XYZ file of C-alpha atoms in Angstrom:
714
model
C 117.904 51.569 88.221
C 118.684 49.430 91.237
C 120.485 52.326 92.881
C 117.531 54.618 92.170
C 115.176 52.059 93.751
C 117.321 51.852 96.867
C 117.338 55.646 97.168
C 113.556 55.657 96.749
C 113.135 53.127 99.573
C 115.442 55.124 101.840
C 113.428 58.311 101.268
C 110.189 56.440 101.964
C 111.559 55.064 105.233
C 112.418 58.581 106.365
C 108.889 59.685 105.483
C 107.388 56.817 107.527
C 109.620 57.696 110.493
C 108.318 61.258 110.312
C 104.723 59.993 110.393
C 105.477 57.864 113.465
C 107.036 60.834 115.267
C 103.973 62.935 114.432
C 101.751 60.187 115.884
C 103.756 60.237 119.129
C 103.358 64.004 119.363
C 99.563 63.578 118.908
C 99.190 61.117 121.797
C 96.386 63.196 123.358
C 94.226 62.790 120.237
C 93.300 59.114 119.952
C 91.872 59.436 116.427
C 94.957 61.079 114.919
C 97.401 58.851 116.812
C 95.728 55.576 115.828
C 95.222 56.688 112.207
C 98.818 57.822 111.712
C 100.185 54.627 113.271
C 97.992 52.541 110.976
C 99.075 54.500 107.896
C 102.745 54.255 108.878
C 102.402 50.507 109.362
C 100.890 50.035 105.895
C 103.434 52.278 104.197
C 106.225 50.327 105.885
C 104.749 47.133 104.453
C 104.780 48.695 100.979
C 108.441 49.646 101.425
C 109.216 46.060 102.419
C 107.460 44.796 99.285
C 109.419 47.227 97.109
C 112.696 46.154 98.712
C 111.824 42.556 97.881
C 111.212 43.531 94.235
C 114.572 45.232 93.992
C 116.218 42.124 95.418
C 114.495 39.949 92.823
C 115.460 42.347 90.062
C 119.055 42.299 91.227
C 119.253 38.487 90.988
C 118.375 38.374 87.226
C 121.028 41.024 86.616
C 123.670 38.755 88.115
C 122.363 35.934 85.981
C 122.597 38.225 82.965
C 126.231 38.850 83.805
C 126.956 35.150 83.985
C 125.019 34.514 80.802
C 126.926 37.317 79.098
C 130.172 35.372 79.474
C 128.585 32.347 77.832
C 127.207 34.521 75.041
C 130.664 35.994 74.531
C 132.064 32.497 73.988
C 129.256 31.731 71.543
C 129.985 34.980 69.740
C 133.635 34.035 69.395
C 132.606 30.712 67.889
C 130.308 32.609 65.556
C 133.137 34.832 64.417
C 135.406 31.830 63.801
C 132.613 30.122 61.876
C 132.143 33.296 59.817
C 135.853 33.419 59.001
C 135.753 29.811 57.875
C 132.600 30.566 55.877
C 134.279 33.498 54.155
C 137.419 31.421 53.459
C 135.458 28.485 52.085
C 133.365 30.880 50.018
C 136.536 32.257 48.442
C 137.875 28.756 47.863
C 134.583 27.782 46.277
C 134.737 30.801 43.984
C 138.306 29.892 43.054
C 137.310 26.255 42.400
C 134.439 27.370 40.196
C 136.703 29.714 38.293
C 139.368 27.032 37.809
C 136.755 24.511 36.749
C 135.417 26.948 34.214
C 138.884 27.649 32.817
C 139.940 23.977 32.400
C 140.502 23.211 28.625
C 138.417 20.542 27.054
C 141.321 18.828 25.370
C 143.199 18.398 28.631
C 141.350 15.658 30.334
C 143.485 15.400 33.446
C 143.092 19.121 34.208
C 139.358 18.821 33.771
C 139.193 15.910 36.196
C 141.416 17.683 38.725
C 139.337 20.885 38.577
C 136.133 18.859 38.897
C 137.347 16.925 41.963
C 138.552 20.143 43.621
C 135.162 21.777 42.973
C 133.268 18.804 44.446
C 135.453 18.762 47.571
C 135.168 22.503 47.936
C 131.384 22.383 47.617
C 131.148 19.640 50.223
C 133.305 21.597 52.643
C 131.292 24.742 51.894
C 128.063 22.957 52.807
C 129.466 21.861 56.177
C 130.835 25.311 56.933
C 127.512 26.951 55.958
C 125.607 24.652 58.320
C 127.958 25.497 61.179
C 127.654 29.193 60.405
C 123.848 29.094 60.310
C 123.821 27.057 63.523
C 125.893 29.680 65.314
C 123.593 32.422 64.050
C 120.490 30.551 65.267
C 122.090 29.842 68.648
C 122.856 33.517 69.178
C 119.392 34.657 68.157
C 117.672 32.012 70.310
C 119.680 32.885 73.396
C 119.051 36.584 72.875
C 115.296 36.143 72.599
C 114.977 33.738 75.545
C 117.094 35.791 77.918
C 115.268 39.036 77.160
C 111.838 37.495 77.555
C 112.853 35.582 80.660
C 114.236 38.703 82.355
C 111.285 40.904 81.476
C 108.798 38.223 82.446
C 110.463 37.832 85.840
C 110.458 41.606 86.322
C 106.785 41.899 85.394
C 105.807 39.041 87.699
C 107.639 40.780 90.523
C 105.654 43.968 89.879
C 102.448 41.953 89.655
C 103.150 40.526 93.095
C 104.063 43.982 94.431
C 100.905 45.685 93.232
C 98.692 42.744 94.195
C 100.043 42.797 97.734
C 99.624 46.572 97.805
C 96.031 46.232 96.628
C 95.247 43.667 99.334
C 96.931 45.825 101.947
C 95.020 48.970 101.034
C 91.765 47.033 100.626
C 92.033 46.178 104.321
C 92.766 49.839 105.022
C 89.830 51.114 102.961
C 87.124 50.911 105.721
C 89.317 52.975 108.028
C 89.941 55.488 105.256
C 86.191 55.790 104.596
C 85.531 56.255 108.305
C 88.204 58.929 108.550
C 86.769 60.614 105.470
C 83.400 60.885 107.216
C 85.054 62.195 110.371
C 87.024 64.680 108.311
C 83.833 65.968 106.713
C 82.288 66.346 110.168
C 85.421 68.121 111.403
C 85.141 70.571 108.541
C 81.485 71.216 109.408
C 82.269 71.570 113.125
C 85.182 73.855 112.366
C 82.994 76.089 110.236
C 80.328 76.117 112.948
C 82.887 76.880 115.646
C 84.328 79.684 113.572
C 80.844 81.102 113.097
C 80.148 80.822 116.844
C 83.415 82.558 117.639
C 82.542 85.354 115.227
C 79.183 85.739 116.970
C 80.893 85.728 120.373
C 83.304 88.394 119.188
C 80.340 90.450 118.060
C 78.587 89.869 121.404
C 81.677 90.744 123.429
C 81.991 94.047 121.613
C 78.582 95.091 122.972
C 78.837 93.402 126.404
C 79.100 95.342 129.633
C 81.984 93.950 131.701
C 81.399 96.156 134.703
C 79.806 93.233 136.625
C 81.736 90.361 135.069
C 82.631 88.650 138.356
C 84.282 85.291 138.725
C 81.865 82.590 139.876
C 82.853 81.172 143.256
C 81.207 78.187 144.919
C 81.455 77.074 148.527
C 81.687 73.266 148.467
C 81.770 71.792 151.948
C 81.996 68.231 150.573
C 85.130 68.761 148.473
C 87.290 65.632 148.508
C 90.575 67.539 148.701
C 89.339 69.642 151.611
C 89.458 72.902 149.623
C 85.952 74.277 149.929
C 86.566 77.455 147.954
C 89.348 79.003 145.910
C 89.858 82.127 143.863
C 92.093 85.179 143.339
C 92.611 87.834 145.994
C 94.960 90.783 146.405
C 97.099 90.271 149.461
C 97.537 93.762 150.886
C 101.066 93.204 152.200
C 102.589 92.363 148.822
C 99.983 94.062 146.629
C 100.166 91.113 144.237
C 97.428 88.888 142.834
C 97.645 85.686 144.874
C 95.478 82.597 144.474
C 94.049 81.708 147.883
C 92.029 78.702 148.998
C 90.044 77.751 152.089
C 90.995 74.330 153.431
C 88.733 72.534 155.892
C 91.335 69.818 156.386
C 93.806 72.135 158.093
C 91.222 74.811 159.016
C 93.456 77.354 157.357
C 93.565 80.002 154.642
C 96.448 79.165 152.338
C 98.080 80.594 149.216
C 98.045 77.965 146.475
C 100.585 79.349 143.997
C 103.015 80.238 146.770
C 102.876 77.479 149.435
C 102.571 79.783 152.427
C 99.946 79.712 155.149
C 98.097 83.021 155.355
C 96.106 82.022 158.461
C 97.095 78.889 160.357
C 93.945 78.139 162.366
C 90.586 79.659 161.447
C 89.135 78.637 164.821
C 91.178 81.432 166.408
C 90.186 84.040 163.816
C 87.410 86.403 162.953
C 86.592 88.105 159.666
C 85.244 91.612 159.167
C 84.637 94.245 156.507
C 87.127 97.057 156.023
C 85.291 100.259 155.216
C 87.706 102.787 156.744
C 90.496 102.427 154.172
C 90.951 103.905 150.737
C 90.798 100.653 148.801
C 87.431 99.106 147.968
C 86.191 95.527 148.454
C 88.588 94.781 151.327
C 88.070 92.455 154.270
C 90.306 91.492 157.149
C 91.010 88.123 158.740
C 92.178 88.800 162.300
C 94.044 86.209 164.376
C 95.665 86.556 167.826
C 99.106 86.976 166.237
C 98.488 88.957 163.057
C 95.990 90.656 160.815
C 95.711 89.781 157.133
C 94.140 92.278 154.730
C 92.583 90.868 151.548
C 90.992 92.619 148.583
C 88.468 91.054 146.200
C 87.585 92.202 142.692
C 84.028 93.264 143.526
C 81.563 93.633 146.378
C 79.853 90.389 145.392
C 83.107 88.446 145.606
C 83.980 90.074 148.928
C 80.659 88.952 150.413
C 81.227 85.438 149.049
C 84.685 85.195 150.637
C 83.496 86.564 153.980
C 80.617 84.097 154.065
C 82.944 81.214 153.155
C 85.396 82.109 155.930
C 82.554 82.412 158.451
C 81.153 79.020 157.426
C 84.604 77.463 157.687
C 85.068 78.886 161.181
C 81.694 77.461 162.234
C 82.544 74.083 160.680
C 85.902 74.017 162.434
C 84.266 74.620 165.820
C 81.562 72.039 165.151
C 84.024 69.339 164.092
C 86.168 70.131 167.105
C 83.172 69.718 169.402
C 82.183 66.426 167.773
C 85.718 65.076 168.131
C 85.716 66.028 171.801
C 82.407 64.231 172.358
C 83.744 61.092 170.700
C 86.900 61.208 172.810
C 84.916 61.612 176.024
C 82.417 58.892 175.102
C 79.480 61.159 175.699
C 77.375 60.120 172.706
C 73.772 59.625 173.718
C 71.490 56.770 172.668
C 69.424 57.185 169.514
C 65.807 58.155 169.850
C 63.134 59.308 167.449
C 61.041 61.108 170.049
C 60.794 64.842 169.540
C 62.293 67.031 172.254
C 61.019 70.352 173.433
C 61.529 73.437 171.288
C 64.207 74.896 173.552
C 66.388 71.766 173.515
C 66.177 71.391 169.754
C 67.048 75.034 169.220
C 70.194 74.679 171.321
C 71.396 71.649 169.381
C 70.204 72.544 165.878
C 73.615 73.731 164.706
C 75.477 70.563 165.656
C 73.422 68.131 163.624
C 73.887 65.476 166.320
C 70.210 65.626 167.308
C 69.121 65.052 163.700
C 71.451 62.070 163.390
C 70.214 60.458 166.602
C 66.529 60.863 165.797
C 66.683 59.770 162.185
C 68.922 56.792 162.944
C 66.421 55.655 165.582
C 63.838 54.828 162.896
C 63.691 51.170 161.895
C 65.915 50.411 158.896
C 67.665 53.791 158.966
C 70.837 52.453 160.583
C 72.007 51.209 157.170
C 72.015 52.846 153.748
C 68.651 52.505 152.012
C 70.201 51.486 148.674
C 73.353 49.473 149.451
C 73.135 48.535 153.147
C 76.287 50.401 154.228
C 76.212 50.753 158.056
C 76.085 54.149 159.786
C 74.892 56.374 156.930
C 75.500 60.084 157.446
C 73.428 61.514 154.596
C 69.718 61.681 153.834
C 67.319 62.315 150.958
C 64.793 64.712 152.477
C 62.102 64.398 149.806
C 62.217 60.583 149.964
C 62.756 60.336 153.720
C 65.665 57.862 153.585
C 69.251 57.656 154.864
C 72.229 57.180 152.538
C 75.937 56.442 152.656
C 78.362 58.941 151.119
C 78.666 57.032 147.810
C 74.910 56.668 147.324
C 74.384 60.307 148.339
C 76.715 61.383 145.529
C 74.743 59.270 143.058
C 71.468 60.738 144.341
C 72.879 64.241 143.820
C 73.654 63.372 140.200
C 69.992 62.415 139.628
C 68.897 66.015 140.190
C 66.755 67.633 142.883
C 63.559 66.650 141.044
C 64.374 63.043 142.025
C 66.319 63.376 145.273
C 67.375 66.222 147.579
C 70.447 65.233 149.588
C 71.388 66.715 152.947
C 74.015 65.845 155.541
C 72.808 64.479 158.878
C 75.834 65.923 160.669
C 76.903 69.043 158.767
C 73.586 70.695 157.885
C 71.050 72.424 160.112
C 67.738 70.569 160.300
C 64.407 72.320 160.693
C 61.950 70.633 163.092
C 59.299 69.920 160.452
C 61.950 68.258 158.295
C 63.024 66.085 161.223
C 59.431 65.002 161.778
C 59.151 64.162 158.084
C 62.240 61.925 158.261
C 60.798 60.193 161.346
C 57.439 59.590 159.621
C 58.964 57.711 156.664
C 62.313 55.910 156.772
C 64.128 53.280 154.732
C 61.687 50.487 155.556
C 58.608 52.343 154.306
C 60.260 53.625 151.131
C 61.833 50.265 150.229
C 58.439 48.571 150.554
C 57.273 50.949 147.824
C 60.288 51.301 145.530
C 61.531 47.681 145.882
C 58.169 45.887 145.888
C 58.956 43.911 142.703
C 62.724 43.633 143.059
C 62.770 39.971 144.082
C 60.065 39.149 141.543
C 62.203 40.620 138.755
C 65.342 38.933 140.086
C 67.240 42.193 140.540
C 70.242 42.090 142.861
C 70.456 44.800 145.491
C 73.943 46.343 145.789
C 76.115 45.535 148.767
C 78.762 47.667 150.519
C 81.919 47.735 148.440
C 80.233 47.079 145.083
C 81.557 49.080 142.091
C 80.057 52.545 141.787
C 78.670 51.946 138.289
C 76.638 48.959 139.519
C 75.217 50.933 142.447
C 74.444 53.870 140.144
C 72.611 51.635 137.665
C 70.512 50.146 140.484
C 69.627 53.551 141.970
C 68.576 54.908 138.568
C 66.424 51.846 137.945
C 64.885 52.238 141.413
C 64.098 55.960 141.546
C 64.280 57.290 137.972
C 62.801 54.389 135.994
C 60.841 53.109 139.046
C 61.312 49.633 137.681
C 60.632 47.851 140.975
C 57.435 49.722 141.951
C 54.421 47.388 142.080
C 52.116 48.184 139.181
C 48.538 48.674 140.344
C 45.353 47.959 138.430
C 42.451 50.385 138.220
C 40.427 48.279 140.683
C 43.270 48.339 143.207
C 43.527 52.106 142.838
C 39.774 52.396 143.388
C 39.982 50.262 146.536
C 42.862 52.362 147.860
C 40.940 55.601 147.248
C 37.790 54.177 148.877
C 39.848 53.010 151.851
C 41.258 56.499 152.324
C 37.784 58.002 151.936
C 36.373 55.624 154.547
C 39.218 56.523 156.878
C 38.459 60.190 156.301
C 34.746 59.573 156.962
C 35.470 57.834 160.266
C 37.787 60.620 161.355
C 35.242 63.256 160.365
C 32.383 61.448 162.126
C 34.316 60.984 165.342
C 35.365 64.625 165.277
C 31.766 65.802 164.863
C 30.384 63.446 167.513
C 33.047 64.563 169.933
C 32.674 68.289 169.296
C 28.920 68.577 168.804
C 27.374 71.523 166.992
C 30.348 73.744 167.640
C 32.720 71.459 165.732
C 32.038 73.219 162.471
C 33.305 76.489 163.871
C 36.169 75.308 166.050
C 39.611 75.896 164.674
C 42.503 73.529 165.045
C 45.983 74.102 166.279
C 48.821 73.950 163.815
C 49.460 70.309 164.574
C 45.833 69.063 164.699
C 43.352 68.043 162.034
C 40.214 70.133 161.481
C 37.275 69.482 159.147
C 34.765 72.284 158.669
C 31.678 72.537 156.516
C 32.568 76.123 155.778
C 35.818 75.346 154.018
C 35.743 71.763 152.736
C 33.509 70.118 150.141
C 34.144 66.404 149.683
C 32.866 64.160 146.886
C 32.243 60.568 147.906
C 30.797 58.022 145.435
C 27.759 55.900 146.279
C 27.044 57.732 149.536
C 23.961 59.660 150.499
C 24.335 63.363 150.979
C 24.640 64.467 154.570
C 24.702 68.004 155.787
C 26.528 67.791 159.087
C 30.198 68.561 159.192
C 30.792 67.764 155.506
C 29.151 68.817 152.288
C 29.267 65.643 150.171
C 28.410 65.509 146.479
C 26.900 62.273 145.225
C 28.585 62.217 141.825
C 31.057 59.314 141.464
C 34.621 60.232 140.569
C 37.073 58.227 138.466
C 39.804 56.868 140.804
C 43.261 58.088 139.806
C 46.679 58.290 141.410
C 46.139 62.020 141.810
C 42.934 61.300 143.734
C 44.834 58.886 145.989
C 47.408 61.593 146.731
C 44.540 64.051 147.278
C 42.837 61.972 149.989
C 46.065 60.594 151.470
C 47.182 64.191 152.054
C 43.915 64.907 153.853
C 44.253 61.733 155.948
C 47.874 62.560 156.844
C 49.059 59.179 155.529
C 52.618 59.807 154.361
C 53.231 56.196 153.185
C 50.153 56.401 150.937
C 51.307 59.810 149.697
C 54.790 58.464 148.924
C 53.221 55.461 147.180
C 51.049 57.685 144.980
C 54.062 59.806 143.982
C 56.087 56.662 143.255
C 53.335 55.480 140.900
C 53.509 58.791 139.047
C 50.866 60.973 140.677
C 51.217 64.685 139.869
C 52.038 66.539 143.068
C 50.059 69.597 141.887
C 47.043 67.569 140.682
C 43.764 69.462 140.973
C 40.394 67.956 141.869
C 37.778 69.503 139.590
C 34.996 68.222 141.882
C 36.533 70.029 144.855
C 36.975 73.560 143.500
C 40.300 72.593 141.837
C 42.025 72.120 145.156
C 45.443 70.492 145.293
C 46.876 67.820 147.620
C 48.764 70.582 149.472
C 45.486 72.361 150.247
C 44.033 69.061 151.472
C 47.071 68.574 153.714
C 46.266 72.005 155.174
C 42.679 70.931 155.866
C 43.972 67.668 157.286
C 45.957 69.733 159.769
C 49.261 67.937 159.156
C 52.393 70.070 159.120
C 54.487 67.044 158.103
C 52.230 66.237 155.133
C 52.611 69.831 153.931
C 56.398 69.633 154.305
C 56.494 66.330 152.394
C 54.547 67.786 149.468
C 56.673 70.945 149.423
C 59.880 68.902 149.386
C 58.452 67.042 146.378
C 57.934 70.284 144.412
C 54.358 71.119 145.357
C 53.424 74.679 144.387
C 52.976 76.891 147.442
C 51.147 79.554 145.417
C 48.702 77.499 143.316
C 45.115 78.739 143.713
C 41.730 77.034 143.686
C 38.529 78.261 142.029
C 38.052 80.820 144.812
C 41.496 82.279 144.187
C 42.839 80.897 147.461
C 46.249 79.326 147.843
C 47.536 77.109 150.670
C 48.394 80.221 152.716
C 44.765 81.407 152.485
C 43.460 78.033 153.668
C 45.948 77.809 156.540
C 45.023 81.340 157.640
C 41.282 80.627 157.478
C 41.701 77.443 159.538
C 44.039 79.135 162.010
C 46.912 76.711 161.391
C 49.750 78.900 162.615
C 52.476 76.323 162.031
C 51.433 75.849 158.412
C 51.317 79.615 157.874
C 54.869 79.821 159.218
C 55.964 76.956 156.944
C 54.420 78.458 153.802
C 55.971 81.861 154.477
C 59.390 80.227 154.841
C 58.813 78.401 151.546
C 58.080 81.613 149.642
C 54.276 81.864 149.706
C 52.906 85.080 148.235
C 51.130 86.811 151.127
C 49.934 89.616 148.838
C 47.767 87.287 146.718
C 44.045 88.092 146.952
C 41.125 85.696 146.454
C 37.958 86.347 144.456
C 36.661 88.497 147.342
C 39.878 90.530 147.207
C 40.959 89.243 150.615
C 44.609 88.582 151.391
C 45.824 86.230 154.133
C 46.640 89.272 156.290
C 43.156 90.778 155.960
C 41.622 87.391 156.796
C 43.824 86.989 159.883
C 43.074 90.550 161.047
C 39.338 90.011 160.629
C 39.571 86.723 162.540
C 41.686 88.387 165.260
C 44.386 85.690 165.134
C 47.302 87.516 166.728
C 49.935 84.856 165.978
C 49.209 84.678 162.260
C 48.920 88.463 161.989
C 52.323 88.751 163.675
C 53.895 86.233 161.291
C 52.416 87.840 158.179
C 53.385 91.374 159.173
C 56.865 90.303 160.232
C 57.394 88.473 156.924
C 56.177 91.503 154.985
C 58.479 93.814 156.929
C 61.446 91.499 156.363
C 60.698 91.369 152.639
C 60.592 95.169 152.457
C 63.900 95.412 154.360
C 65.590 93.009 151.959
C 64.321 94.946 148.950
C 65.631 98.195 150.395
C 69.082 96.719 151.111
C 69.473 95.671 147.494
C 71.518 92.929 145.859
C 73.883 92.132 148.737
C 71.299 91.862 151.496
C 71.523 88.962 153.932
C 68.941 86.161 154.109
C 66.878 88.058 156.686
C 66.847 90.013 159.907
C 68.019 88.013 162.932
C 64.880 88.899 164.891
C 62.738 87.671 162.020
C 64.685 84.416 161.816
C 64.527 83.832 165.582
C 60.768 84.406 165.731
C 60.073 82.106 162.802
C 62.359 79.489 164.306
C 60.461 79.680 167.605
C 57.121 79.274 165.827
C 58.484 76.311 163.843
C 59.702 74.647 167.033
C 56.363 75.127 168.779
C 54.353 73.977 165.750
C 56.395 70.782 165.506
C 56.994 69.949 169.159
C 54.387 71.771 171.275
C 51.380 72.614 169.049
C 49.076 73.255 172.020
C 50.836 76.565 172.573
C 49.551 77.736 169.180
C 45.933 76.612 169.698
C 43.606 79.434 168.624
C 39.815 79.403 168.127
C 37.827 81.254 165.519
C 34.481 82.641 166.501
C 32.964 82.822 163.035
C 34.146 80.602 160.177
C 30.968 81.122 158.155
C 32.448 84.317 156.762
C 34.846 82.277 154.623
C 32.777 79.787 152.626
């Protein structure tokens, strides 16, 4: 039995070793690894307990062996006592027989037989007592040793099973947890199997003719590889994985560490249409020509565009490095230059950096204070360091739209927007209650998770925005209305009777009785310049945004949005017009850009069926028309009188707006005719729109046009 127990323990140890090896092989799965290690540990404890039992059982066996020798001696004594008992019994029988045979007449024989019988009986009694004693001793020792051994064995098992019970009681919560996880795994496995069956069924009916690999051009990649994918290299006719590296400005093969093109700054890329193979393009350098083949036309266009962008980036970075070496960096300024100067420098990004950094507070990151930020959130109007810009990207474009101040091209209206706001203005809004709540603002070098938590609390939860009461909102709305009234009155007094028919340039503010109906509470109705309804209106955040857009007050607009105003809020008292339409009537190109960057709808219509493009066309705001067309406004939309922006501009004889609308329509038709792989637009179209944008932002007087009859568009 002891040998069998030892063999059992040996087999169990081998089993536990196998479990531990399996746990090591499952190191990638934390649940399986930790569970197997825990089970192996408990089973090893049970083996140790069982080994202890066998040791205790082996000790009584040795004692039994020693006791067996003593019992053997007692047994020998018993046998000797039995022999004496048998001998005395025979002698007693003989004495009884002799005593019975003694004659009565022989007195001396009778006395002799009687004395022998008495002595024999006495001896017999002593021998019987010794014999019985030996029998009792043997029986007592037998009973005590058996019970003692079995009792010790049973106590050992009691200890073994009690320790095992305690051990597995501690393991029971883990076993229950794993049971629940196992049930979930079974459910997930069944669901996954069902999904795979559905995918198999879907794949059987799927058309793989256009199943192209998705490629993304990432200029901010940390490893410098902005794009990678598979291309056929024509020389070897093998599938080679190629990547574009901005670090070395080269096109390299990843799987085989060879440089396909050493310096992209010396190269050009072009389509190859005169060869038999499809989807080919060629990267030409002064020393060699490298022919590449993509899997489809879409992938070829993506690779060509990526190479072209990398070449442009290489030249730009080279130029910036040269400027830094020569010490030719100019001082920062937020003044807007002429359209020609901005156009020449728009690709470098240096002009954007200088102007935006010239605004107060923009020289450090808005959220953590890191000096010399090189990124910006264009819908918030703030500058950011590279770490905070990454966090802003993770929030989503509905919270923050991030753009590089040095790598991206900046449109003039976007530059003006950045110069109108800035870190100081936005922090006054989004950090108004920070000190009151005792929140700590991150510092440069703080852990990313702390900075991320602060930014989410600031912009997503808007925890630090000052909560405003209804009375404060009413006062703010009345203040904006009074400001609007003063501006309207001064405009009418200055212009006289013709003010209601004079149009404004794209950068000026125009208020006309023909196109604007304003509700102002507790004011008498007046008929000059403005048509004012006397019905009071409940002050809301949407109403604040509505009038702030008309007054061209970007801080008040940003404040209203921070408090939760809907950017597409409609004013039922003003023909369901939106803040974007009011920004058009206010004549502010920057206010329109701010609303568009914050997801304002460029095609939402009022009760007359007119969208922002209609209103800008009616008012003759050429810059706003150009902006809305660039932002995707539908120029084919007709109002309730079935008039489109083009028909309105033609009737008003506004040559600039007619030119823009017709050019945009022609470009749209060209793109539709070219199909899926058409470029973003004709170069002539892009140049003309860029010129109009520059003039609208920097020299609006050049776009000043006058309407002769606005009464046709009530």
